[in-house]
PDB file of C-alpha atoms in Angstrom:
ATOM      1  CA  MET G  26      -4.863 -15.561 -21.320  1.00 82.00           C
ATOM      2  CA  ARG G  27      -2.127 -14.361 -18.957  1.00 86.00           C
ATOM      3  CA  PRO G  28      -2.916 -12.244 -15.902  1.00 87.00           C
ATOM      4  CA  PRO G  29      -2.601  -8.487 -16.265  1.00 87.00           C
ATOM      5  CA  LYS G  30       0.261  -6.612 -14.674  1.00 87.00           C
ATOM      6  CA  VAL G  31      -1.002  -4.354 -11.895  1.00 87.00           C
ATOM      7  CA  THR G  32       1.191  -1.648 -10.348  1.00 85.00           C
ATOM      8  CA  PHE G  33       0.670   1.725  -8.706  1.00 84.00           C
ATOM      9  CA  ASP G  34       2.694   4.626 -10.085  1.00 82.00           C
ATOM     10  CA  THR G  35       2.155   6.632  -6.910  1.00 83.00           C
ATOM     11  CA  PRO G  36       4.124   5.303  -3.902  1.00 85.00           C
ATOM     12  CA  ILE G  37       1.707   3.726  -1.415  1.00 87.00           C
ATOM     13  CA  TYR G  38       2.502   2.908   2.196  1.00 91.00           C
ATOM     14  CA  HIS G  39       0.646  -0.386   2.559  1.00 91.00           C
ATOM     15  CA  VAL G  40       1.427  -3.815   3.976  1.00 91.00           C
ATOM     16  CA  ASN G  41       0.208  -5.517   0.777  1.00 90.00           C
ATOM     17  CA  VAL G  42       1.905  -3.273  -1.799  1.00 89.00           C
ATOM     18  CA  SER G  43       5.557  -3.850  -2.663  1.00 84.00           C
ATOM     19  CA  SER G  44       8.033  -1.187  -1.668  1.00 75.00           C
ATOM     20  CA  GLU G  45      11.447  -0.293  -3.092  1.00 63.00           C
ATOM     21  CA  SER G  46      13.190  -3.229  -1.446  1.00 53.00           C
ATOM     22  CA  ILE G  47      10.547  -5.860  -2.209  1.00 53.00           C
ATOM     23  CA  GLY G  48       9.667  -7.055  -5.678  1.00 54.00           C
ATOM     24  CA  GLU G  49       8.448  -4.678  -8.337  1.00 62.00           C
ATOM     25  CA  LEU G  50       7.757  -1.264  -6.873  1.00 64.00           C
ATOM     26  CA  GLY G  51       4.058  -0.645  -6.405  1.00 76.00           C
ATOM     27  CA  SER G  52       2.829  -4.149  -7.127  1.00 80.00           C
ATOM     28  CA  PRO G  53      -0.128  -5.127  -4.947  1.00 81.00           C
ATOM     29  CA  SER G  54      -0.559  -8.625  -3.590  1.00 82.00           C
ATOM     30  CA  LEU G  55      -3.805  -9.656  -5.247  1.00 82.00           C
ATOM     31  CA  ASN G  56      -5.207 -13.180  -5.079  1.00 81.00           C
ATOM     32  CA  ILE G  57      -7.114 -12.590  -8.303  1.00 84.00           C
ATOM     33  CA  ILE G  58      -3.793 -12.148 -10.152  1.00 85.00           C
ATOM     34  CA  ASN G  59      -2.140 -15.105  -8.425  1.00 83.00           C
ATOM     35  CA  MET G  60      -5.094 -17.364  -9.297  1.00 89.00           C
ATOM     36  CA  TRP G  61      -5.861 -15.810 -12.675  1.00 90.00           C
ATOM     37  CA  LYS G  62      -8.631 -17.141 -14.902  1.00 92.00           C
ATOM     38  CA  PRO G  63      -9.264 -15.703 -18.380  1.00 90.00           C
ATOM     39  CA  GLU G  64     -12.939 -15.120 -17.545  1.00 93.00           C
ATOM     40  CA  TYR G  65     -12.062 -12.430 -14.992  1.00 92.00           C
ATOM     41  CA  LYS G  66     -12.884  -8.881 -16.011  1.00 91.00           C
ATOM     42  CA  VAL G  67     -11.292  -5.496 -15.242  1.00 89.00           C
ATOM     43  CA  LYS G  68     -14.165  -4.913 -12.812  1.00 92.00           C
ATOM     44  CA  ASP G  69     -13.035  -7.976 -10.816  1.00 92.00           C
ATOM     45  CA  ILE G  70      -9.493  -6.617 -10.557  1.00 90.00           C
ATOM     46  CA  LEU G  71     -10.732  -3.200  -9.427  1.00 90.00           C
ATOM     47  CA  ILE G  72     -12.939  -4.797  -6.769  1.00 92.00           C
ATOM     48  CA  SER G  73      -9.944  -6.791  -5.591  1.00 90.00           C
ATOM     49  CA  ILE G  74      -7.829  -3.616  -5.337  1.00 90.00           C
ATOM     50  CA  TYR G  75     -10.600  -1.854  -3.421  1.00 90.00           C
ATOM     51  CA  SER G  76     -10.841  -4.833  -1.059  1.00 90.00           C
ATOM     52  CA  LEU G  77      -7.089  -4.757  -0.496  1.00 87.00           C
ATOM     53  CA  PHE G  78      -7.331  -1.201   0.830  1.00 86.00           C
ATOM     54  CA  TYR G  79     -10.551  -1.800   2.727  1.00 87.00           C
ATOM     55  CA  MET G  80      -9.378  -5.017   4.402  1.00 88.00           C
ATOM     56  CA  THR G  81      -5.593  -5.145   4.771  1.00 88.00           C
ATOM     57  CA  ASN G  82      -4.261  -8.706   4.770  1.00 87.00           C
ATOM     58  CA  ILE G  83      -1.829  -8.507   7.663  1.00 89.00           C
ATOM     59  CA  ASP G  84      -1.419 -12.303   7.766  1.00 89.00           C
ATOM     60  CA  CYS G  85       0.208 -12.383   4.319  1.00 87.00           C
ATOM     61  CA  PRO G  86       2.181  -9.124   4.039  1.00 89.00           C
ATOM     62  CA  LEU G  87       4.609  -8.143   1.311  1.00 87.00           C
ATOM     63  CA  ASN G  88       6.393  -5.944   3.836  1.00 88.00           C
ATOM     64  CA  TYR G  89       6.939  -7.547   7.239  1.00 90.00           C
ATOM     65  CA  GLU G  90       8.251  -4.343   8.835  1.00 91.00           C
ATOM     66  CA  MET G  91       5.036  -2.540   7.955  1.00 92.00           C
ATOM     67  CA  ALA G  92       2.992  -5.486   9.197  1.00 93.00           C
ATOM     68  CA  ASN G  93       4.782  -5.402  12.565  1.00 95.00           C
ATOM     69  CA  GLU G  94       4.299  -1.652  12.709  1.00 95.00           C
ATOM     70  CA  LEU G  95       0.568  -2.079  12.026  1.00 95.00           C
ATOM     71  CA  ARG G  96       0.293  -4.758  14.728  1.00 95.00           C
ATOM     72  CA  ASN G  97       2.347  -2.911  17.346  1.00 96.00           C
ATOM     73  CA  ASN G  98       1.777   0.781  16.613  1.00 96.00           C
ATOM     74  CA  LYS G  99      -1.303   1.329  14.455  1.00 95.00           C
ATOM     75  CA  ASN G 100      -1.228   5.101  15.049  1.00 95.00           C
ATOM     76  CA  LEU G 101       2.269   5.368  13.596  1.00 95.00           C
ATOM     77  CA  TYR G 102       1.306   3.191  10.623  1.00 95.00           C
ATOM     78  CA  GLU G 103      -1.731   5.389   9.910  1.00 94.00           C
ATOM     79  CA  GLU G 104       0.327   8.590  10.221  1.00 94.00           C
ATOM     80  CA  LYS G 105       2.779   7.248   7.642  1.00 93.00           C
ATOM     81  CA  ILE G 106      -0.127   6.434   5.318  1.00 91.00           C
ATOM     82  CA  LYS G 107      -1.354  10.013   5.671  1.00 91.00           C
ATOM     83  CA  TYR G 108       2.140  11.322   5.042  1.00 90.00           C
ATOM     84  CA  PHE G 109       2.533   9.260   1.852  1.00 88.00           C
ATOM     85  CA  THR G 110      -0.860  10.490   0.658  1.00 87.00           C
ATOM     86  CA  ARG G 111       0.097  14.108   1.278  1.00 86.00           C
ATOM     87  CA  LYS G 112       3.547  13.744  -0.232  1.00 86.00           C
ATOM     88  CA  TYR G 113       2.731  11.701  -3.320  1.00 85.00           C
ATOM     89  CA  ALA G 114      -0.978  12.215  -4.034  1.00 81.00           C
ATOM     90  CA  ASP G 115      -1.755  15.773  -2.915  1.00 70.00           C
ATOM     91  CA  PHE G 116       0.074  18.074  -5.298  1.00 64.00           C
ATOM     92  CA  SER G 117      -1.397  21.241  -3.822  1.00 61.00           C
ATOM     93  CA  ILE G 118       0.852  21.108  -0.736  1.00 53.00           C
ATOM     94  CA  GLU G 119       4.612  20.716  -0.550  1.00 54.00           C
ATOM     95  CA  TYR G 120       5.991  18.557   2.279  1.00 51.00           C
ATOM     96  CA  LYS G 121       9.371  17.704   3.693  1.00 49.00           C
ATOM     97  CA  THR G 122      11.112  14.568   2.494  1.00 51.00           C
ATOM     98  CA  TYR G 123      10.318  11.317   4.272  1.00 51.00           C
ATOM     99  CA  GLU G 124      13.800  11.150   5.783  1.00 53.00           C
ATOM    100  CA  ASN G 125      13.202  14.444   7.614  1.00 51.00           C
ATOM    101  CA  TRP G 126       9.687  13.612   8.777  1.00 52.00           C
ATOM    102  CA  ASN G 127       9.372  13.051  12.529  1.00 51.00           C
ATOM    103  CA  PHE G 128       6.961  10.333  13.623  1.00 49.00           C
ATOM    104  CA  SER G 129       8.492   9.997  17.098  1.00 47.00           C
ATOM    105  CA  TYR G 130       5.653  11.907  18.760  1.00 43.00           C
ATOM    106  CA  ILE G 131       3.309   8.952  18.227  1.00 42.00           C
ATOM    107  CA  THR G 132       3.443   6.189  20.816  1.00 37.00           C
TER     108      THR G 132
END
């Protein structure tokens, strides 16, 4: 009867997914969880997750710094998304640590 716990094991750079400093690491902000009804199915949760990535909710962010970055410098935000994907999801390539990554070339 309680809502399921949804988290991502892989770090994700996203306005609507909690980061290290905010809440439980990797928890997405999903309305379906916040307004849970027992009749919801796993399919409904997966559609909600897909929608979160397809249509970022910048008006209700979990991370305000990322939201400001997305509003003010979308290119930088998208480069950081690509970096996180390469670093944490693509195991065929080894990349530098985030602290050493230089995003300053993007304006």
